[in-house]
């Protein structure tokens, strides 16, 4: 778009004059305004996110996450989390668009109380061996690179049962979305803790095996019956798919953490993927509506986002705002690289807002500055 596009017939193009300015003042006194003063901003030609592309280095964040451990107790903080704040819109505690993310640390033997809220949550484990979560009475143990969900409205509490090392996991929530819609409720568990069922990882045992259980009560909730997606079978699935298919020109070999009953996203508002870039692979650029937060799960690479290069390695977190051109490359010539990501695509799709476009110039790659 050029400035000239906003001068076209059909766009607001009123020039200020003293009479108009006085008129705007009169309207403002009545808490009203003239649409044409803001029309081109509030209805842009294409999405104009305030969120900017960002990369947060794990190496830089990790010491500060550790620093929080003695500074606040889990009880005081509720959740001891260093959140990532997009500098383009600091007022909403969002990492990008309608998505929140943060690094939560739990010391050895520590546990947090149970609560539930409208915002849906997901976890991606960065480090530590003792992490557990109880989601609606189901205890799950999660290790590095495991993915787990806490759907909207489910009771949840977390802890670290290791006696030596802290757990650091990444929380992803749709808090900014819920708040934009003024739909958020929050409750503390009446007993402060849930009484978990006896079987650990019961949903993974029931639904995690490429077959669906028969003869059991039908699952009717609007989210996946699988609450945990361990790394090993996830990685194996990617390696297997890489043998069977080329994958996506924009994402390499990419798979969604699916609700096995619907084939759709695990939760109603947020989807999540794990993708594999073959050694040396560079994808083509595309853009789509919807925001994405990526975590480098394995290896090292570079992503070009809106023309800017972001080099990443394991643990780094970066974001792609809605409608920003992006492409990824594995910088290692002999090892594969994996990116975990989560997004707001289910919202975009269910509202009919999904759009996608390929970058066709320059051989499909963005020029970088
Ligand atoms: O685990 O419930 O990072 O409610 C932010 C808000 C984690 C959680 C966060 C939350 C949670």
PDB file of C-alpha atoms in Angstrom, residues 115 197 313 355:
ATOM      1  CA  UNK A 115      -7.383 -22.813  40.139  1.00  0.00           C
ATOM      2  CA  UNK A 197      -7.197 -40.182  40.015  1.00  0.00           C
ATOM      3  CA  UNK A 313      18.792 -22.156  18.874  1.00  0.00           C
ATOM      4  CA  UNK A 355      -6.391 -16.094   4.781  1.00  0.00           C
TER       5      UNK A 355
END
